[in-house]
C-alpha cells in the first residue's frame, strides 16, 4: 500500500556522486517508491556555484544556501556528499536538529567526529547511515554492523583505496617504479593532481578508523590509526615479494589482540601471499577480508570509488532510512559498548621482511642474527647475496611486536658492518 | 539503556547449526544483550529425540513438542534450523500466529513457499529473516535486499554449493574423474552419503530461486529454475576448459533479459575464464558475483556451509529481529512488486562449448558449420583434431539462445558424419 505524501530528500553537493544520486532518484523514481513504500522526492539541491548546468535537475530546486535548505523543517532525509569536515559537520548537525535523518559518504568526517554525529542523531531520534564512506559500492558497513552482529570479528584486512591499488598493481605487473605508475594513474584519472591523501594513506586511515569502530564495537578515531604511505615502495621490494611468493598491497588492518583485551588499527604497505584472496584484487578495485569467530573468513569485493558505485551505496542507505521514517523506527546507531583500549603501533604483532646492505665479509650474518636475538625477534629465514665486496641480507622474521622490530632495526643501523637498511616491510595475511 | 525484560527465543532443531546457535547465545550473552539493547534468553529448544546429551543447554528447556513450544505465546523470536518442508512450514506459520518473528535457515522451504511465509509474517506484523538460507555465513540476502535497494541488479552469478565446488576444484587441480573426486569429498565429510541434492543441483536451485526473487523484486519459485547437475562433467571437459583459459564451476545464474522485461534463473556446470574472480574460489568455499547498473561488479566470498558459519548468519538475523521487536518495527518484507515474467531456459542467451565425435573425412566441418548457420547460431572458433579415421570437432559459439542451441544439437545428432555429441557446456562470466 503506497502512502501518498512523498518523503522529502535534500541533496548537499552535486558533484560526481551527487549528480548521479539525483539522476537515479529521477530515472528510477517508480522503483524507489515501490521499495520504500512511498514516493521519494528530491526537495532541494545545495551547490557551491549556480552557474553550472545540471542536467535533469529542476533549476528551481538548486540553491547555494545549504544552511537554509537543511533548516526547512519538512525534510525527511538529508544526503551529504560534499566531503571534508566543514561545512559538512555543521550542516549534518543542523539537519538532525530540524528533524531529518542523514545519509553521508563522508569518511573524513565520520572518522574524526563519528561519535558526536551518532550522538546528535540519537538525541533527535534520527538515523545516520554511511555505507558509501568506506569502499564505495561494496556493502561493508551494513554486513559488519548487522550481518555479523551476532559474531565476534577478530580482524579486518582491506584494500580500501583504489588509487594506491592501481599504482601497486601496475608496479607489480609491469615492473614500473612508483613515480612512473603514479604518472599513469594520474593520466588515467585514477589519481588526483595532489595524490597525498591517497598515497600517504590518509584516505585509507579514515576508513580503517570507521571499520575498526564498527567491527570491535569500540570508538576508534583517525588519530588512533597508525599510518604509513606507499611512496617508498620500490620495484626491488616487488622483486623481493615475488621471491617469497607474495605481492605488495597497501592494507588497512584492524585487529583484536589475541587476548581479546585491546584492538589496533593501522595502514601501511605489506607483503601478502599470492594465494591470499586479496592478492588478486587488481586495478582500482577494493576488497575487504573479514575474519570472525563463527563465520570464518569472508571477503567483500567491488569498485571502491566513482560516481555510480558510490551513488549505489548512498541510495541503498536512502531506501533504508526512508523505510525507517515510514515505520517510525531508526536503524542501529553507534555500537561502542565494548570500549576496548586502542593499543599503539608498538604493540602490533606481525612478521617482517627486512633487506640490509652489509659488508661482504665473514661473521656479518652472526652479528646480525645476534642483534635480532637480543631484541627477542626470532628469524624465520635469511638469504645472503654477495657481489664485489657488497652484499645484501634479506631476513624474514617470525611474529614479533613492532616495538621489538623497531629496536632491532635501530641496533642494526649501529653495526659497522650494516651499511644501510634498504627496506622494512610487514608480512600479513598468512 | 538496557531494558530488563529479556527477549525470548525458541530454537527449533539442535543439530550442527542449532547447537552452535545455542552455544553462542550462551557464551556471548553479554555481547548479544549489548548489541540488541536487551538480554536475549533461550526459552526453549525443540528436538526430535531427548536421549542425546546437549552440552551447555539446560535440559529443562529441551522438548520434543515443537508445536507446543511455538504456541507458548510469550516468544519474541523462533529460530528454525530443522530444514525440509514439513513440519518446518507449519511450525513457522504457527509461530507467526502466536506473535513471534522467525529466523530461518531453510532454503528448500523459502524457495518453495517464500511468498506464503512472507504473507503470513506481514499479516501478523512480524519479521521473516533467512540470511543463513543462502551461502552460509556470507552476507548476501541483506546486501541484496538492503544495500542494493537503490540499484538495479542485472545478474547474480554464484557458486552456492560447497560440496560440488570441492569436487570440481579437486577434478581441476588433480585431473581426477568425477567419481574419484566425489569419493574424496565423501571421505572428508564434504559430501553426504546420498549426494543427490548437491550434485544434481537441487540445493543450488533453491538458492537461485531465493536470490533471483530478491535481486529482481519478482517471485521466483523453485519450479522456475532450470537445473542441470554436474555428475557428467569429465576430466576431458576440464582439459577442454583449460585449452580455452577456463575452468568449470557449478553456477547458479539469475539474469535480467537485456531488454529488462523478463528474468531467468538456472543452475548448471559452466566454463568460466580463469581471470574471473569466481574461477579462483577453491575447495568448499562459496562466492556470489553480482552485477548492477550503478554499483558495477561486486563479489561476496566465504564459507557456504558448516555449523559455525551458518550460526553466524542466524545470529546476525536474530540480533536484527530482536532490535526490530524492541523498536516496535519490522524489517523489509518480501519485495515482489516488479512481478517480471520468468522466462524458460530456451530464452536464455549465452555461449556454448560443444565437443563432437565426427568421421575423419573431408567436408565434415562444412556440414557441421551449415547446421549451426541454419539454426542461427554463429560460430566463434572451431578446433579440429583427427586420428585413425576418428576425429573430434570442438566448436565455441557466439551468444545464442538455448532453444537455438538445442535445435542445432538435435540436427547435428542426425548427421551421418557426427558419431556423437561428447559434451555441451555453457560458457559464462565473459
PDB file of C-alpha atoms in Angstrom, chain B residues 62-248:
ATOM      1  CA  UNK B  62      14.534 -29.170  25.795  1.00  0.00           C
ATOM      2  CA  UNK B  63      11.284 -30.594  24.448  1.00  0.00           C
ATOM      3  CA  UNK B  64      10.145 -32.906  21.673  1.00  0.00           C
ATOM      4  CA  UNK B  65       6.891 -30.972  21.325  1.00  0.00           C
ATOM      5  CA  UNK B  66       7.828 -28.233  18.855  1.00  0.00           C
ATOM      6  CA  UNK B  67       4.195 -27.324  18.251  1.00  0.00           C
ATOM      7  CA  UNK B  68       3.524 -26.599  21.918  1.00  0.00           C
ATOM      8  CA  UNK B  69       6.751 -24.572  22.044  1.00  0.00           C
ATOM      9  CA  UNK B  70       5.816 -22.231  19.179  1.00  0.00           C
ATOM     10  CA  UNK B  71       2.283 -21.864  20.630  1.00  0.00           C
ATOM     11  CA  UNK B  72       3.528 -20.622  24.008  1.00  0.00           C
ATOM     12  CA  UNK B  73       2.578 -17.080  23.121  1.00  0.00           C
ATOM     13  CA  UNK B  74       5.432 -15.389  25.006  1.00  0.00           C
ATOM     14  CA  UNK B  75       8.111 -15.918  22.378  1.00  0.00           C
ATOM     15  CA  UNK B  76       9.696 -12.968  20.607  1.00  0.00           C
ATOM     16  CA  UNK B  77      11.625 -14.971  18.030  1.00  0.00           C
ATOM     17  CA  UNK B  78      11.550 -18.536  16.739  1.00  0.00           C
ATOM     18  CA  UNK B  79      14.763 -19.786  15.089  1.00  0.00           C
ATOM     19  CA  UNK B  80      14.029 -22.614  12.673  1.00  0.00           C
ATOM     20  CA  UNK B  81      17.026 -24.802  11.778  1.00  0.00           C
ATOM     21  CA  UNK B  82      15.218 -28.099  11.171  1.00  0.00           C
ATOM     22  CA  UNK B  83      15.268 -27.874   7.377  1.00  0.00           C
ATOM     23  CA  UNK B  84      12.891 -29.562   4.928  1.00  0.00           C
ATOM     24  CA  UNK B  85       9.309 -28.614   4.134  1.00  0.00           C
ATOM     25  CA  UNK B  86       7.287 -30.150   6.962  1.00  0.00           C
ATOM     26  CA  UNK B  87       6.978 -29.776   9.893  1.00  0.00           C
ATOM     27  CA  UNK B  88       9.059 -26.585   9.419  1.00  0.00           C
ATOM     28  CA  UNK B  89       6.385 -24.801   7.363  1.00  0.00           C
ATOM     29  CA  UNK B  90       3.564 -25.431   9.834  1.00  0.00           C
ATOM     30  CA  UNK B  91       5.762 -24.520  12.789  1.00  0.00           C
ATOM     31  CA  UNK B  92       6.824 -21.225  11.227  1.00  0.00           C
ATOM     32  CA  UNK B  93       3.237 -20.313  10.332  1.00  0.00           C
ATOM     33  CA  UNK B  94       2.118 -21.217  13.860  1.00  0.00           C
ATOM     34  CA  UNK B  95       4.938 -19.095  15.295  1.00  0.00           C
ATOM     35  CA  UNK B  96       3.687 -16.041  13.364  1.00  0.00           C
ATOM     36  CA  UNK B  97       0.115 -16.705  14.523  1.00  0.00           C
ATOM     37  CA  UNK B  98       1.311 -16.689  18.097  1.00  0.00           C
ATOM     38  CA  UNK B  99       3.186 -13.435  17.794  1.00  0.00           C
ATOM     39  CA  UNK B 100       6.786 -14.468  17.178  1.00  0.00           C
ATOM     40  CA  UNK B 101       9.126 -13.301  14.432  1.00  0.00           C
ATOM     41  CA  UNK B 102      11.068 -16.024  12.639  1.00  0.00           C
ATOM     42  CA  UNK B 103      14.702 -16.540  11.653  1.00  0.00           C
ATOM     43  CA  UNK B 104      15.137 -19.495   9.312  1.00  0.00           C
ATOM     44  CA  UNK B 105      17.993 -21.217   7.509  1.00  0.00           C
ATOM     45  CA  UNK B 106      15.616 -23.271   5.371  1.00  0.00           C
ATOM     46  CA  UNK B 107      16.437 -22.779   1.688  1.00  0.00           C
ATOM     47  CA  UNK B 108      14.134 -25.533   0.426  1.00  0.00           C
ATOM     48  CA  UNK B 109      11.121 -24.111   2.228  1.00  0.00           C
ATOM     49  CA  UNK B 110      11.881 -20.498   1.294  1.00  0.00           C
ATOM     50  CA  UNK B 111      12.365 -21.441  -2.359  1.00  0.00           C
ATOM     51  CA  UNK B 112       9.088 -23.342  -2.426  1.00  0.00           C
ATOM     52  CA  UNK B 113       6.826 -21.270  -0.183  1.00  0.00           C
ATOM     53  CA  UNK B 114       8.604 -17.971   0.400  1.00  0.00           C
ATOM     54  CA  UNK B 115       5.662 -15.879  -0.772  1.00  0.00           C
ATOM     55  CA  UNK B 116       3.152 -17.558   1.560  1.00  0.00           C
ATOM     56  CA  UNK B 117       5.525 -17.335   4.516  1.00  0.00           C
ATOM     57  CA  UNK B 118       6.229 -13.652   3.855  1.00  0.00           C
ATOM     58  CA  UNK B 119       2.482 -13.070   3.632  1.00  0.00           C
ATOM     59  CA  UNK B 120       1.951 -14.779   6.983  1.00  0.00           C
ATOM     60  CA  UNK B 121       4.706 -12.665   8.551  1.00  0.00           C
ATOM     61  CA  UNK B 122       3.194  -9.487   7.123  1.00  0.00           C
ATOM     62  CA  UNK B 123      -0.309 -10.385   8.264  1.00  0.00           C
ATOM     63  CA  UNK B 124       0.880 -10.671  11.842  1.00  0.00           C
ATOM     64  CA  UNK B 125       3.290  -7.733  11.670  1.00  0.00           C
ATOM     65  CA  UNK B 126       6.306  -9.937  12.249  1.00  0.00           C
ATOM     66  CA  UNK B 127       9.712 -10.444  10.605  1.00  0.00           C
ATOM     67  CA  UNK B 128      10.907 -13.351   8.484  1.00  0.00           C
ATOM     68  CA  UNK B 129      14.708 -13.297   8.060  1.00  0.00           C
ATOM     69  CA  UNK B 130      16.782 -16.006   6.366  1.00  0.00           C
ATOM     70  CA  UNK B 131      20.345 -14.863   5.666  1.00  0.00           C
ATOM     71  CA  UNK B 132      21.579 -18.388   6.514  1.00  0.00           C
ATOM     72  CA  UNK B 133      19.465 -19.980   3.771  1.00  0.00           C
ATOM     73  CA  UNK B 134      21.873 -18.925   1.014  1.00  0.00           C
ATOM     74  CA  UNK B 135      25.659 -19.278   1.086  1.00  0.00           C
ATOM     75  CA  UNK B 136      26.005 -19.892   4.831  1.00  0.00           C
ATOM     76  CA  UNK B 137      27.918 -17.154   6.583  1.00  0.00           C
ATOM     77  CA  UNK B 138      28.263 -14.884   3.560  1.00  0.00           C
ATOM     78  CA  UNK B 139      26.176 -11.744   3.982  1.00  0.00           C
ATOM     79  CA  UNK B 140      24.171 -11.862   0.778  1.00  0.00           C
ATOM     80  CA  UNK B 141      20.437 -11.594   1.424  1.00  0.00           C
ATOM     81  CA  UNK B 142      20.906  -8.384   3.427  1.00  0.00           C
ATOM     82  CA  UNK B 143      23.252  -6.710   0.906  1.00  0.00           C
ATOM     83  CA  UNK B 144      20.940  -7.629  -1.987  1.00  0.00           C
ATOM     84  CA  UNK B 145      17.770  -6.662  -0.129  1.00  0.00           C
ATOM     85  CA  UNK B 146      19.082  -3.526   1.580  1.00  0.00           C
ATOM     86  CA  UNK B 147      22.461  -2.290   0.353  1.00  0.00           C
ATOM     87  CA  UNK B 148      21.422  -2.590  -3.292  1.00  0.00           C
ATOM     88  CA  UNK B 149      17.842  -1.425  -2.675  1.00  0.00           C
ATOM     89  CA  UNK B 150      18.549   1.750  -4.654  1.00  0.00           C
ATOM     90  CA  UNK B 151      20.265  -0.017  -7.527  1.00  0.00           C
ATOM     91  CA  UNK B 152      19.158  -2.239 -10.411  1.00  0.00           C
ATOM     92  CA  UNK B 153      20.648  -5.726 -10.271  1.00  0.00           C
ATOM     93  CA  UNK B 154      21.147  -7.290 -13.677  1.00  0.00           C
ATOM     94  CA  UNK B 155      22.890 -10.548 -12.897  1.00  0.00           C
ATOM     95  CA  UNK B 156      23.749 -12.804  -9.981  1.00  0.00           C
ATOM     96  CA  UNK B 157      26.346 -15.456 -10.726  1.00  0.00           C
ATOM     97  CA  UNK B 158      27.185 -17.690  -7.839  1.00  0.00           C
ATOM     98  CA  UNK B 159      28.996 -20.702  -6.520  1.00  0.00           C
ATOM     99  CA  UNK B 160      26.427 -21.509  -3.842  1.00  0.00           C
ATOM    100  CA  UNK B 161      27.124 -25.172  -3.149  1.00  0.00           C
ATOM    101  CA  UNK B 162      30.347 -26.061  -1.356  1.00  0.00           C
ATOM    102  CA  UNK B 163      30.171 -29.814  -1.974  1.00  0.00           C
ATOM    103  CA  UNK B 164      30.126 -29.507  -5.742  1.00  0.00           C
ATOM    104  CA  UNK B 165      32.755 -26.778  -5.717  1.00  0.00           C
ATOM    105  CA  UNK B 166      35.009 -29.052  -3.690  1.00  0.00           C
ATOM    106  CA  UNK B 167      34.515 -31.872  -6.221  1.00  0.00           C
ATOM    107  CA  UNK B 168      35.056 -29.677  -9.278  1.00  0.00           C
ATOM    108  CA  UNK B 169      38.083 -27.986  -7.715  1.00  0.00           C
ATOM    109  CA  UNK B 170      39.561 -31.417  -6.981  1.00  0.00           C
ATOM    110  CA  UNK B 171      38.943 -32.561 -10.571  1.00  0.00           C
ATOM    111  CA  UNK B 172      40.543 -29.370 -11.858  1.00  0.00           C
ATOM    112  CA  UNK B 173      43.630 -29.467  -9.675  1.00  0.00           C
ATOM    113  CA  UNK B 174      44.370 -33.203  -9.733  1.00  0.00           C
ATOM    114  CA  UNK B 175      42.879 -34.366 -13.043  1.00  0.00           C
ATOM    115  CA  UNK B 176      40.671 -36.804 -11.113  1.00  0.00           C
ATOM    116  CA  UNK B 177      37.388 -38.036 -12.563  1.00  0.00           C
ATOM    117  CA  UNK B 178      34.020 -37.218 -11.050  1.00  0.00           C
ATOM    118  CA  UNK B 179      33.625 -40.443  -9.049  1.00  0.00           C
ATOM    119  CA  UNK B 180      37.106 -40.261  -7.563  1.00  0.00           C
ATOM    120  CA  UNK B 181      36.621 -36.644  -6.509  1.00  0.00           C
ATOM    121  CA  UNK B 182      33.181 -37.429  -5.078  1.00  0.00           C
ATOM    122  CA  UNK B 183      34.645 -40.306  -3.056  1.00  0.00           C
ATOM    123  CA  UNK B 184      37.216 -37.966  -1.566  1.00  0.00           C
ATOM    124  CA  UNK B 185      34.551 -35.366  -0.770  1.00  0.00           C
ATOM    125  CA  UNK B 186      32.521 -38.075   0.973  1.00  0.00           C
ATOM    126  CA  UNK B 187      35.512 -39.346   2.926  1.00  0.00           C
ATOM    127  CA  UNK B 188      36.307 -35.815   4.119  1.00  0.00           C
ATOM    128  CA  UNK B 189      32.701 -35.118   5.119  1.00  0.00           C
ATOM    129  CA  UNK B 190      32.078 -32.539   2.389  1.00  0.00           C
ATOM    130  CA  UNK B 191      29.525 -34.764   0.651  1.00  0.00           C
ATOM    131  CA  UNK B 192      26.651 -36.611   2.288  1.00  0.00           C
ATOM    132  CA  UNK B 193      26.119 -40.368   1.919  1.00  0.00           C
ATOM    133  CA  UNK B 194      23.424 -39.533  -0.620  1.00  0.00           C
ATOM    134  CA  UNK B 195      24.905 -36.577  -2.505  1.00  0.00           C
ATOM    135  CA  UNK B 196      21.937 -36.157  -4.872  1.00  0.00           C
ATOM    136  CA  UNK B 197      20.717 -32.793  -3.550  1.00  0.00           C
ATOM    137  CA  UNK B 198      24.169 -31.327  -4.086  1.00  0.00           C
ATOM    138  CA  UNK B 199      25.493 -32.970  -7.251  1.00  0.00           C
ATOM    139  CA  UNK B 200      22.193 -32.803  -9.133  1.00  0.00           C
ATOM    140  CA  UNK B 201      21.917 -29.093  -8.346  1.00  0.00           C
ATOM    141  CA  UNK B 202      18.716 -29.180  -6.243  1.00  0.00           C
ATOM    142  CA  UNK B 203      20.378 -27.324  -3.362  1.00  0.00           C
ATOM    143  CA  UNK B 204      21.808 -24.665  -5.668  1.00  0.00           C
ATOM    144  CA  UNK B 205      18.475 -24.330  -7.493  1.00  0.00           C
ATOM    145  CA  UNK B 206      16.667 -23.498  -4.240  1.00  0.00           C
ATOM    146  CA  UNK B 207      19.259 -20.815  -3.540  1.00  0.00           C
ATOM    147  CA  UNK B 208      18.972 -19.484  -7.100  1.00  0.00           C
ATOM    148  CA  UNK B 209      15.205 -19.103  -6.645  1.00  0.00           C
ATOM    149  CA  UNK B 210      15.708 -17.129  -3.429  1.00  0.00           C
ATOM    150  CA  UNK B 211      18.447 -14.924  -4.892  1.00  0.00           C
ATOM    151  CA  UNK B 212      16.534 -14.205  -8.107  1.00  0.00           C
ATOM    152  CA  UNK B 213      13.425 -13.277  -6.158  1.00  0.00           C
ATOM    153  CA  UNK B 214      15.290 -10.737  -4.048  1.00  0.00           C
ATOM    154  CA  UNK B 215      17.519  -9.415  -6.828  1.00  0.00           C
ATOM    155  CA  UNK B 216      14.686  -8.787  -9.285  1.00  0.00           C
ATOM    156  CA  UNK B 217      11.824  -7.923  -6.884  1.00  0.00           C
ATOM    157  CA  UNK B 218       9.922 -10.755  -8.504  1.00  0.00           C
ATOM    158  CA  UNK B 219       8.581 -14.055  -7.217  1.00  0.00           C
ATOM    159  CA  UNK B 220      10.768 -16.885  -8.478  1.00  0.00           C
ATOM    160  CA  UNK B 221       9.889 -20.372  -7.323  1.00  0.00           C
ATOM    161  CA  UNK B 222      11.994 -23.490  -7.329  1.00  0.00           C
ATOM    162  CA  UNK B 223       9.993 -24.789 -10.337  1.00  0.00           C
ATOM    163  CA  UNK B 224      11.036 -21.716 -12.316  1.00  0.00           C
ATOM    164  CA  UNK B 225      14.711 -22.617 -12.020  1.00  0.00           C
ATOM    165  CA  UNK B 226      16.296 -24.674 -14.806  1.00  0.00           C
ATOM    166  CA  UNK B 227      18.533 -27.278 -13.224  1.00  0.00           C
ATOM    167  CA  UNK B 228      21.319 -29.496 -14.523  1.00  0.00           C
ATOM    168  CA  UNK B 229      23.646 -31.437 -12.236  1.00  0.00           C
ATOM    169  CA  UNK B 230      27.396 -31.844 -12.557  1.00  0.00           C
ATOM    170  CA  UNK B 231      27.706 -35.649 -12.484  1.00  0.00           C
ATOM    171  CA  UNK B 232      28.555 -35.799 -16.182  1.00  0.00           C
ATOM    172  CA  UNK B 233      31.452 -33.377 -16.088  1.00  0.00           C
ATOM    173  CA  UNK B 234      34.573 -35.272 -17.127  1.00  0.00           C
ATOM    174  CA  UNK B 235      38.320 -34.867 -16.926  1.00  0.00           C
ATOM    175  CA  UNK B 236      38.159 -34.282 -20.695  1.00  0.00           C
ATOM    176  CA  UNK B 237      35.842 -31.312 -20.116  1.00  0.00           C
ATOM    177  CA  UNK B 238      38.404 -29.814 -17.753  1.00  0.00           C
ATOM    178  CA  UNK B 239      41.111 -30.331 -20.368  1.00  0.00           C
ATOM    179  CA  UNK B 240      38.936 -28.533 -22.933  1.00  0.00           C
ATOM    180  CA  UNK B 241      38.235 -25.754 -20.459  1.00  0.00           C
ATOM    181  CA  UNK B 242      41.916 -25.253 -19.770  1.00  0.00           C
ATOM    182  CA  UNK B 243      42.532 -25.089 -23.508  1.00  0.00           C
ATOM    183  CA  UNK B 244      40.210 -22.073 -23.568  1.00  0.00           C
ATOM    184  CA  UNK B 245      41.759 -20.439 -20.484  1.00  0.00           C
ATOM    185  CA  UNK B 246      38.752 -21.516 -18.437  1.00  0.00           C
ATOM    186  CA  UNK B 247      37.776 -23.735 -15.536  1.00  0.00           C
ATOM    187  CA  UNK B 248      34.429 -25.389 -14.770  1.00  0.00           C
TER     188      UNK B 248
END
